[in-house]
mmCIF file of C-alpha atoms (C1' of nucleotides) in Angstrom:
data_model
loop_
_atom_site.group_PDB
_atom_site.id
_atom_site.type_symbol
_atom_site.label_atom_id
_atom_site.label_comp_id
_atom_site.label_asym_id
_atom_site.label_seq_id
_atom_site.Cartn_x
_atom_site.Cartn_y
_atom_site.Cartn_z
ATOM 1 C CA UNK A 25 -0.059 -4.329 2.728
ATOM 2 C CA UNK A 26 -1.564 -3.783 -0.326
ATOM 3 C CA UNK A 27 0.563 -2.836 -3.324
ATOM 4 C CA UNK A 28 0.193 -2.838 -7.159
ATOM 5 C CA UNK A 29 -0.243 -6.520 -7.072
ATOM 6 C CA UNK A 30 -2.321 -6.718 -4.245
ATOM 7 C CA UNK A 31 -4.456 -3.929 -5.781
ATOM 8 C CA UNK A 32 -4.876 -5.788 -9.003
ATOM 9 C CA UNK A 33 -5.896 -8.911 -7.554
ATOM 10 C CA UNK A 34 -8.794 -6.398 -6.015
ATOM 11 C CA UNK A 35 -9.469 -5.894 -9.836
ATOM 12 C CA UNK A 36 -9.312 -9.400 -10.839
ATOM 13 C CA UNK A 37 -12.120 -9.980 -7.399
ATOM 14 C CA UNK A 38 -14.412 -7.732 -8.766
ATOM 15 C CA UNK A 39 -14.318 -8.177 -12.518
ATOM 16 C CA UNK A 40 -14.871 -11.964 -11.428
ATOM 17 C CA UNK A 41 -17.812 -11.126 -9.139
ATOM 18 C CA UNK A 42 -19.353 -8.123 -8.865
ATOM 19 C CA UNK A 43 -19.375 -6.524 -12.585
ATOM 20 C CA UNK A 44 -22.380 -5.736 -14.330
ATOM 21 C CA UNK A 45 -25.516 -6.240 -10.778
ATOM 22 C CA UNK A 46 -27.578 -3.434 -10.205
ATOM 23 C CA UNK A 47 -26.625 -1.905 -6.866
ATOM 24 C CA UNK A 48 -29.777 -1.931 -4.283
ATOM 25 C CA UNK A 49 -28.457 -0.150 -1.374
ATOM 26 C CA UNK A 50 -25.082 0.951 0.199
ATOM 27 C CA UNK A 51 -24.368 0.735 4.092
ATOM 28 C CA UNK A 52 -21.573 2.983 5.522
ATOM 29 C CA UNK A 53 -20.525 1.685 8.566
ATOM 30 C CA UNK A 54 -17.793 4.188 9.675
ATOM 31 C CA UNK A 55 -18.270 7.298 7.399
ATOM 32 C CA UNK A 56 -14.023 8.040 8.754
ATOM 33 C CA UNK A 57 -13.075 5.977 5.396
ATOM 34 C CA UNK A 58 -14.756 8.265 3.346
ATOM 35 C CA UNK A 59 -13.194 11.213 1.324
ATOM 36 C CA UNK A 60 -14.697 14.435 0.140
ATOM 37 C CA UNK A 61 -18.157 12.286 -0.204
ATOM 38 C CA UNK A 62 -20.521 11.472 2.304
ATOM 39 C CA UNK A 63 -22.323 8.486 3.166
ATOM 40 C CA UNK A 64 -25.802 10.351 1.443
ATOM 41 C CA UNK A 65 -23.975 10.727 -1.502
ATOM 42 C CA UNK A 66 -22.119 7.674 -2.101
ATOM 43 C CA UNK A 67 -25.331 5.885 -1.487
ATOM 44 C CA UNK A 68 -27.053 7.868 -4.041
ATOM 45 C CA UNK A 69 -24.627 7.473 -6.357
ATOM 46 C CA UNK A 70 -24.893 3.810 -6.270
ATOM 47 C CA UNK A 71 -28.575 3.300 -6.003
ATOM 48 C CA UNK A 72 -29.498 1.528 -9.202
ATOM 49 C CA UNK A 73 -25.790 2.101 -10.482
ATOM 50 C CA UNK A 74 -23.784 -1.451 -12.006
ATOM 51 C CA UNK A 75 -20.116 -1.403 -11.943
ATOM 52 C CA UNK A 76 -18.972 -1.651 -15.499
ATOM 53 C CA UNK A 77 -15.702 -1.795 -15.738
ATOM 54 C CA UNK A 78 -12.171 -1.510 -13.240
ATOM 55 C CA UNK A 79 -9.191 0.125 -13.907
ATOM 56 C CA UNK A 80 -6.650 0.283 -12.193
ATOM 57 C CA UNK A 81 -3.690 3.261 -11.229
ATOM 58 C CA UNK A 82 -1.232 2.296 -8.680
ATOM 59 C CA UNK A 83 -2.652 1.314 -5.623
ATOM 60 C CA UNK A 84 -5.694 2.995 -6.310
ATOM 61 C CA UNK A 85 -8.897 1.120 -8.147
ATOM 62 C CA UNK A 86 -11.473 2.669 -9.938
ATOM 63 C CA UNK A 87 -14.655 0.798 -10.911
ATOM 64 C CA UNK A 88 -16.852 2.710 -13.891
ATOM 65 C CA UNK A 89 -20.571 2.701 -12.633
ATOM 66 C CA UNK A 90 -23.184 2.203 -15.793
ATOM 67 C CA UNK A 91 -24.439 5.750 -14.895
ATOM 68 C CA UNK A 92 -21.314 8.455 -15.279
ATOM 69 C CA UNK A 93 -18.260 8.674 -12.739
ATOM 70 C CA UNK A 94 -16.273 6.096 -10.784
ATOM 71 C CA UNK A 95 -16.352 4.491 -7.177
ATOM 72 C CA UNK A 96 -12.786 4.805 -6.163
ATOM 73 C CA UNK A 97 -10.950 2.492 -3.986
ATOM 74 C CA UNK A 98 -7.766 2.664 -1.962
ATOM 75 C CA UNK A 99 -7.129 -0.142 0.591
ATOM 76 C CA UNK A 100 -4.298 1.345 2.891
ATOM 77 C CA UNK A 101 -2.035 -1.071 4.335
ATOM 78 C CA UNK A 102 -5.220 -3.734 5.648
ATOM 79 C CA UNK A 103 -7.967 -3.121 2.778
ATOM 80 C CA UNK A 104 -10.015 -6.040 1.841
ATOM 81 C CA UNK A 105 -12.864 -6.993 -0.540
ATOM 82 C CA UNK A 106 -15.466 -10.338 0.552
ATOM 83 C CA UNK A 107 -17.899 -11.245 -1.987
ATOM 84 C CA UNK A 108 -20.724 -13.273 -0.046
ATOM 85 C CA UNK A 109 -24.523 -14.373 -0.147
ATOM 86 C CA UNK A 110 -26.798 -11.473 1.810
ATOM 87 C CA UNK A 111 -28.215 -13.887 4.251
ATOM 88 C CA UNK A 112 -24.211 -14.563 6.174
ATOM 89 C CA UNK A 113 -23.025 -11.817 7.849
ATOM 90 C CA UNK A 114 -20.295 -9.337 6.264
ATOM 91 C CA UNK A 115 -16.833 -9.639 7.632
ATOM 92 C CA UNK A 116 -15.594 -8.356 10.798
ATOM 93 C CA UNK A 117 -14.137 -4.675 9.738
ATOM 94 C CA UNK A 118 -16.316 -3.975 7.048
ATOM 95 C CA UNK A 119 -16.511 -0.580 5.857
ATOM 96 C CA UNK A 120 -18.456 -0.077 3.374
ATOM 97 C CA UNK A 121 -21.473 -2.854 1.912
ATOM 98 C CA UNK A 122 -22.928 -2.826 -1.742
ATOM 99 C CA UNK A 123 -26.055 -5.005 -1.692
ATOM 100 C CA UNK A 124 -26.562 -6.518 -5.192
ATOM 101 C CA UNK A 125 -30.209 -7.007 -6.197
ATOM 102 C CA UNK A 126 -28.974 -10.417 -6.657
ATOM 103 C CA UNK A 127 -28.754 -11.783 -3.546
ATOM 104 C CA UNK A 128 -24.629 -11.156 -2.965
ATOM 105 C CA UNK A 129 -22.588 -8.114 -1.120
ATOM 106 C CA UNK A 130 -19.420 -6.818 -1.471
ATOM 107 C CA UNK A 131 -17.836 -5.515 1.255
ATOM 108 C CA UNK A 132 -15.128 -3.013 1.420
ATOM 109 C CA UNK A 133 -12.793 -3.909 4.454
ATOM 110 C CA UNK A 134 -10.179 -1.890 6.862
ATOM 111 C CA UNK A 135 -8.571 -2.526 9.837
ATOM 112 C CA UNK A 136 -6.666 -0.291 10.439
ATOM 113 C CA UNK A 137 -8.906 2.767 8.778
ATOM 114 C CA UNK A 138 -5.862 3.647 6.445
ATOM 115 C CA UNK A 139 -7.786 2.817 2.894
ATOM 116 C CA UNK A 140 -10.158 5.990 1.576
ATOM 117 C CA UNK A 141 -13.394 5.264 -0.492
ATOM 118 C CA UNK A 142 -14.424 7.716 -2.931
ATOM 119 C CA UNK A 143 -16.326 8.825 -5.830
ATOM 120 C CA UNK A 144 -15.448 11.099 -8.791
ATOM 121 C CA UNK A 145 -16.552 12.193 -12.506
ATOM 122 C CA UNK A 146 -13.682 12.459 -13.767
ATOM 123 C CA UNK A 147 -10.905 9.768 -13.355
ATOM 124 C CA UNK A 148 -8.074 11.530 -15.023
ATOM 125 C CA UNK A 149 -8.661 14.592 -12.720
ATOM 126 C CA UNK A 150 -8.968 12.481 -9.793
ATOM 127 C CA UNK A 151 -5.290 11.151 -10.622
ATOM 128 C CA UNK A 152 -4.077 14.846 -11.462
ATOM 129 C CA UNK A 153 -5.300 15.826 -7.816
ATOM 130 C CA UNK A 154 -3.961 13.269 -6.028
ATOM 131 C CA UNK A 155 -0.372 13.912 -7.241
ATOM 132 C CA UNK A 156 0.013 10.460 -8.498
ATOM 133 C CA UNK A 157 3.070 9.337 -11.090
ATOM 134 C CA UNK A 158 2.680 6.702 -13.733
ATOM 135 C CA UNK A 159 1.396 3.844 -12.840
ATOM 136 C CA UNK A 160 4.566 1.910 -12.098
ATOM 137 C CA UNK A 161 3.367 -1.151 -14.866
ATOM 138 C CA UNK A 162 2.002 1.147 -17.533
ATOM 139 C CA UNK A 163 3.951 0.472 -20.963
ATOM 140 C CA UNK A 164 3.672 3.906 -21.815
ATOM 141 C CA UNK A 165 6.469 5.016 -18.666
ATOM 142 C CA UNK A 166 9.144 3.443 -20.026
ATOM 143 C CA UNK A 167 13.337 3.984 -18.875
ATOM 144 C CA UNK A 168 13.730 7.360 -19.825
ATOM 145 C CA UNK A 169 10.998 8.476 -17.978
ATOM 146 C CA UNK A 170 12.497 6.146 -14.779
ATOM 147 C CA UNK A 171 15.997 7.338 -15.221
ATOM 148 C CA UNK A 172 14.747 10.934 -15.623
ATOM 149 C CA UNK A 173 13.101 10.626 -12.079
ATOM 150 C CA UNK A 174 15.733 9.923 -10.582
ATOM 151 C CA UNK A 175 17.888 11.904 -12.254
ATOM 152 C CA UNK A 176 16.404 15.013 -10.039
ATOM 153 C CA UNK A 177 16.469 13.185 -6.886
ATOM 154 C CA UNK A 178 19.154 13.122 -4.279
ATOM 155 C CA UNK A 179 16.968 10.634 -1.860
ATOM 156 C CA UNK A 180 17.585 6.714 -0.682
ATOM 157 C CA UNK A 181 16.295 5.207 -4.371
ATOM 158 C CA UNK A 182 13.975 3.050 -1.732
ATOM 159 C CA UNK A 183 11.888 6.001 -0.893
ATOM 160 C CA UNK A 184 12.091 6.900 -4.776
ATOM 161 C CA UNK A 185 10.541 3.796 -5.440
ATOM 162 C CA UNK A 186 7.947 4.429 -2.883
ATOM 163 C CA UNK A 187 7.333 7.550 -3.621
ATOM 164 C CA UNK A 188 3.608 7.803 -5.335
ATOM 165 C CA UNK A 189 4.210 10.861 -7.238
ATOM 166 C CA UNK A 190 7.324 9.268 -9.059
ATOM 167 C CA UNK A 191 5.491 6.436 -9.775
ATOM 168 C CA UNK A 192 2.492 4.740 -8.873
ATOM 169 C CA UNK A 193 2.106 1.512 -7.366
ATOM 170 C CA UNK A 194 5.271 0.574 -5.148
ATOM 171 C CA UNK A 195 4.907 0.192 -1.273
ATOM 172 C CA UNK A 196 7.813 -0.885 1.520
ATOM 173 C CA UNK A 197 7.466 -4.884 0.389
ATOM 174 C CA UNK A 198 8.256 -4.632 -3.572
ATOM 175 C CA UNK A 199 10.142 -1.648 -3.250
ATOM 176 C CA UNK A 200 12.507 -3.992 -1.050
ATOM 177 C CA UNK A 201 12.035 -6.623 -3.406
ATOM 178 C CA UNK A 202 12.700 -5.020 -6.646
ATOM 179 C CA UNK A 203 16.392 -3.471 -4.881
ATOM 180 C CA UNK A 204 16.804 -7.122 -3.855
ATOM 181 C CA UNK A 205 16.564 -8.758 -7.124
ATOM 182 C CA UNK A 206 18.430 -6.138 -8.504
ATOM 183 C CA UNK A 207 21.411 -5.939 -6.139
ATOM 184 C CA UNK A 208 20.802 -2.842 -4.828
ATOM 185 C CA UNK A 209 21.055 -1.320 -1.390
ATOM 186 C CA UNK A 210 18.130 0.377 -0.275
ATOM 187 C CA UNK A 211 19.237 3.637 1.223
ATOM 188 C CA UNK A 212 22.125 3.969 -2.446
ATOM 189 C CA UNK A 213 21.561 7.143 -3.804
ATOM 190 C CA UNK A 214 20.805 7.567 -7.285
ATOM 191 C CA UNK A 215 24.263 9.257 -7.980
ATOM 192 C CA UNK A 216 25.382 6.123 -6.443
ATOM 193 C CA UNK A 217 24.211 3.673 -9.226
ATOM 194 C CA UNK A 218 25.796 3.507 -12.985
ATOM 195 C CA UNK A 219 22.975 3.730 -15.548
ATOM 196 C CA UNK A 220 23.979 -0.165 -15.560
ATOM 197 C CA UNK A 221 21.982 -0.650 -12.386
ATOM 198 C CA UNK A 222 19.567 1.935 -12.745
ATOM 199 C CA UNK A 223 18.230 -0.095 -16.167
ATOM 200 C CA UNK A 224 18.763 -3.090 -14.337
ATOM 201 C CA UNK A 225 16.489 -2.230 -11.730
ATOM 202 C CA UNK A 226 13.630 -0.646 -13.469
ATOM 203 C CA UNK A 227 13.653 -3.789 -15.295
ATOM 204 C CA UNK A 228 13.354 -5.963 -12.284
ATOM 205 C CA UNK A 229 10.838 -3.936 -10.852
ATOM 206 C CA UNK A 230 8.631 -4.567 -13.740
ATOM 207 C CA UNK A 231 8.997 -7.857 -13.594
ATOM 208 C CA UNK A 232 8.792 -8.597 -10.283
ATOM 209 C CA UNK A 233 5.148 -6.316 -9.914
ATOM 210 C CA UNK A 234 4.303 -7.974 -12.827
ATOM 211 C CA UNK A 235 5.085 -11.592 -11.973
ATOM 212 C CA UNK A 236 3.366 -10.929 -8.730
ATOM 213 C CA UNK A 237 0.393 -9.410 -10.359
ATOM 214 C CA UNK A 238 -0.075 -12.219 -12.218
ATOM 215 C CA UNK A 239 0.576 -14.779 -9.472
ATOM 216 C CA UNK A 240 -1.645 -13.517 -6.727
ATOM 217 C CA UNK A 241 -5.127 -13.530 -8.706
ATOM 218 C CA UNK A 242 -4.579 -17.070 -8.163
ATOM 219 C CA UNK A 243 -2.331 -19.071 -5.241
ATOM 220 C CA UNK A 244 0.377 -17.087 -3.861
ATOM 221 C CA UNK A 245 3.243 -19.041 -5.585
ATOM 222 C CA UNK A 246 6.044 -16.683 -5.953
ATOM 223 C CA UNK A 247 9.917 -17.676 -7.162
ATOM 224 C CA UNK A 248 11.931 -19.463 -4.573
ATOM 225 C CA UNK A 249 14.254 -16.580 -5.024
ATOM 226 C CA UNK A 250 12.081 -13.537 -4.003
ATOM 227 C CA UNK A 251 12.778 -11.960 -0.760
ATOM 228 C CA UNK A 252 9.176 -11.647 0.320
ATOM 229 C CA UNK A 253 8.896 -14.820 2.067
ATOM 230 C CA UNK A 254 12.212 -14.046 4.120
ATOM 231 C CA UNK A 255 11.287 -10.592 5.174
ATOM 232 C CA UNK A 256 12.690 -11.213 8.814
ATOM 233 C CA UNK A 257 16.031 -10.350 10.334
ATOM 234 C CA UNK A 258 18.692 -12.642 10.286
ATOM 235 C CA UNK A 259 16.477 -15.173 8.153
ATOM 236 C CA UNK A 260 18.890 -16.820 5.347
ATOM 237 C CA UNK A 261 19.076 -14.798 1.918
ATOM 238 C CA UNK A 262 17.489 -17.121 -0.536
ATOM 239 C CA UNK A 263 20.488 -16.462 -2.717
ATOM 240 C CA UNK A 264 23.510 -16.983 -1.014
ATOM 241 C CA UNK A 265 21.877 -18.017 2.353
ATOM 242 C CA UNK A 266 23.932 -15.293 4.327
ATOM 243 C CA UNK A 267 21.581 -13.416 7.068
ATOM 244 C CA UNK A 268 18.942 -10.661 5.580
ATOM 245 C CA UNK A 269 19.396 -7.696 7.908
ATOM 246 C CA UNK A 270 16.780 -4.732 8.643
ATOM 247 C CA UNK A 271 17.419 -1.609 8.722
ATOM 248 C CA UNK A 272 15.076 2.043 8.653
ATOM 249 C CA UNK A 273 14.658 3.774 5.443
ATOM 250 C CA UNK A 274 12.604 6.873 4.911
ATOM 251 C CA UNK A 275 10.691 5.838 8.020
ATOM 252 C CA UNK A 276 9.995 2.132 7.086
ATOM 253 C CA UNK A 277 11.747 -1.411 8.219
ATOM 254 C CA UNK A 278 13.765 -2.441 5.312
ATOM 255 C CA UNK A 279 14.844 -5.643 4.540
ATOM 256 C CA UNK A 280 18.098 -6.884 2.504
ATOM 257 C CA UNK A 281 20.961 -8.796 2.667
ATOM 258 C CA UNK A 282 24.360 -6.872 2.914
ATOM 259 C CA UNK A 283 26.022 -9.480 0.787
ATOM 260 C CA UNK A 284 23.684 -9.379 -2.183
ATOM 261 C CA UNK A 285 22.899 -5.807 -1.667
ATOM 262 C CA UNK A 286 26.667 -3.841 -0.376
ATOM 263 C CA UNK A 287 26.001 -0.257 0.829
ATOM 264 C CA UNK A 288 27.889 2.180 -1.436
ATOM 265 C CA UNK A 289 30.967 4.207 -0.979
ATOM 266 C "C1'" DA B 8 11.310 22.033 -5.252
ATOM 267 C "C1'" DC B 9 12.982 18.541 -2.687
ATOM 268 C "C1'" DA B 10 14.035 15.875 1.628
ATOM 269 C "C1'" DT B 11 12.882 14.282 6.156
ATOM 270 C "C1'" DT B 12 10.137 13.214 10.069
ATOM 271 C "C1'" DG B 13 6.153 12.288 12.780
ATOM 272 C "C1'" DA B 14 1.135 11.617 13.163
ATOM 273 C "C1'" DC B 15 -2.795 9.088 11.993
ATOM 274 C "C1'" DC B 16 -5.301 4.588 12.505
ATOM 275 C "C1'" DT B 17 -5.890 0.031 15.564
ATOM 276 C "C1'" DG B 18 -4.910 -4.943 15.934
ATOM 277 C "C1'" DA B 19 -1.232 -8.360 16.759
ATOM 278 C "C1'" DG B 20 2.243 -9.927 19.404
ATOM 279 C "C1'" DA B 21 5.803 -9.447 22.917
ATOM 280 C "C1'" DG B 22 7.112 -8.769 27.568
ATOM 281 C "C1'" DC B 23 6.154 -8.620 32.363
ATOM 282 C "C1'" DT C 10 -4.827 -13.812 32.654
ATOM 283 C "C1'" DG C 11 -4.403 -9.121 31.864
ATOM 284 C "C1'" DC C 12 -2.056 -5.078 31.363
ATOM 285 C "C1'" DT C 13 1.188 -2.038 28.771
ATOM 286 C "C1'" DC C 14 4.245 -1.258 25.096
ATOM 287 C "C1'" DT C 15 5.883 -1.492 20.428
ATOM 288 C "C1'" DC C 16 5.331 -2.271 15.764
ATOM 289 C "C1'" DA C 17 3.107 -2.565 11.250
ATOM 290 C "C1'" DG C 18 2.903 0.930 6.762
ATOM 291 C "C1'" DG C 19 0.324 4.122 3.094
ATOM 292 C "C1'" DT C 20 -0.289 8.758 3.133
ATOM 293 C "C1'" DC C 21 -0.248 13.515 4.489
ATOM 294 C "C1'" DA C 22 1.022 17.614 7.031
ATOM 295 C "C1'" DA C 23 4.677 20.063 8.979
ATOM 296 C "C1'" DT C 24 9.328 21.324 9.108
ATOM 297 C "C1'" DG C 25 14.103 21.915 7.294
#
DNA sequence: ACATTGACCTGAGAGC
DNA sequence: TGCTCTCAGGTCAATG
């Protein structure tokens, strides 16, 4: 389920491993994960390419190649990277395979075929065309820009949060986590919260992507008060230990716990 | 313009 | 054991 966090642990895998190595060759193995590119061109592209440099917007990850324009990577809900020596074999699901002239591959992995892999020119465009909102960590979106968004919007503030277009970066797990922290019931409108709880929560959504971020480049260690390790019904609220409950928001099992979180109205 | 719903993809796990 | 069914969820197209 990669999110924002997930997605810049991604970033912290590759800056760690696979910055800087000219590219010898690039294996598609199921050209379906590709988008508006084709397995000639990607592989041209990278031929003799390094990846400079990552950056990341949401749940999307762009890596810089030496030689103008960006590899762009979007994992879906069972993307995965494997760094490895040439001579093993790549991982079951692999995608897509960059052979360093080094010795080492990286392989781009998928399940489920949900993640897209992609090249463009021009990163800003690329962001422009795919509708995407602020990335939800970026300093520069800041409350008024938050409170603004949902200002317009009459929808359950969970599918808000998800929403890519409103903001970049929050899927069904921290989206849930984030209204837990905050209190929050998932399908309250935002006419239902006081500008209280609407700062409240865009604060604790920052925090809690950004504690996570942090956390999962290294062991997965999160607070013994998140949600996320309770995401099953009638497991005990780490708070106050009453029974989390599930319900369907926007098309997606939500977790939360009724006393924490009390429906509005 | 916004909101809502279902399809897509396929492996895991449940139930029989 | 082996079959069928349901569910997972990020995104997009279709519909209201």
């Amino acid at each position: 389920m990669p999110e924002l966090p997930d997605v810049a642990g991604f970033k912290k895998y590759i800056d760690s491993t696979s910055l800087h190595q000219p590219i010898a060759r690039t294996s598609v193995l199921d050209e379906r994960i590709l988008s508006d590119t084709s397995a000639q061109k990607l592989s041209r592209t990278l031929k003799d390419n390094t990846l400079e440099q990552t950056i990341r917007h949401g749940k999307f990850l762009f890596a810089g190649l030496e030689r103008t324009g960006w590899l762009v990577l979007h994992f879906g809900m069972t993307g995965d990277l494997s760094y490895f020596p040439s001579e093993q074999d790549p991982p079951e699901y692999t995608k897509v395979l960059l052979s360093f002239e080094n010795g080492h591959r990286l392989a781009y992995i998928s399940r489920r075929m949900l993640g897209r892999v992609t090249v463009t020119d021009d990163r800003e465009q690329f962001i422009e065309g795919q509708d995407l909102g602020p990335d939800a960590l970026d300093p520069n979106f800041t409350y008024r820009d938050f409170a603004d968004i949902l200002a317009g919007r009459n929808s359950p503030i969970k599918s808000i949060l998800m929403d890519q277009s409103a903001m970049a970066g929050v899927g069904n797990v921290y989206s849930d986590e984030a209204l837990f922290q905050s209190g929050i019931h998932p399908e309250a409108r935002p006419s239902d919260l006081t500008e209280h709880q609407q700062r409240k929560l865009f604060r604790t959504m920052r925090r809690v992507l950004g504690d996570a971020a942090d956390r999962l480049g290294r062991v997965e260690r999160l607070g013994d008060d998140f949600l996320l390790p309770h995401r099953e019904e009638g497991a005990d609220c780490p708070r106050c230990g009453q029974p989390i409950r599930k319900v369907t928001v926007s098309g997606r099992g939500s977790y939360y716990c009724p006393t924490c979180q009390p429906k509005p109205k």
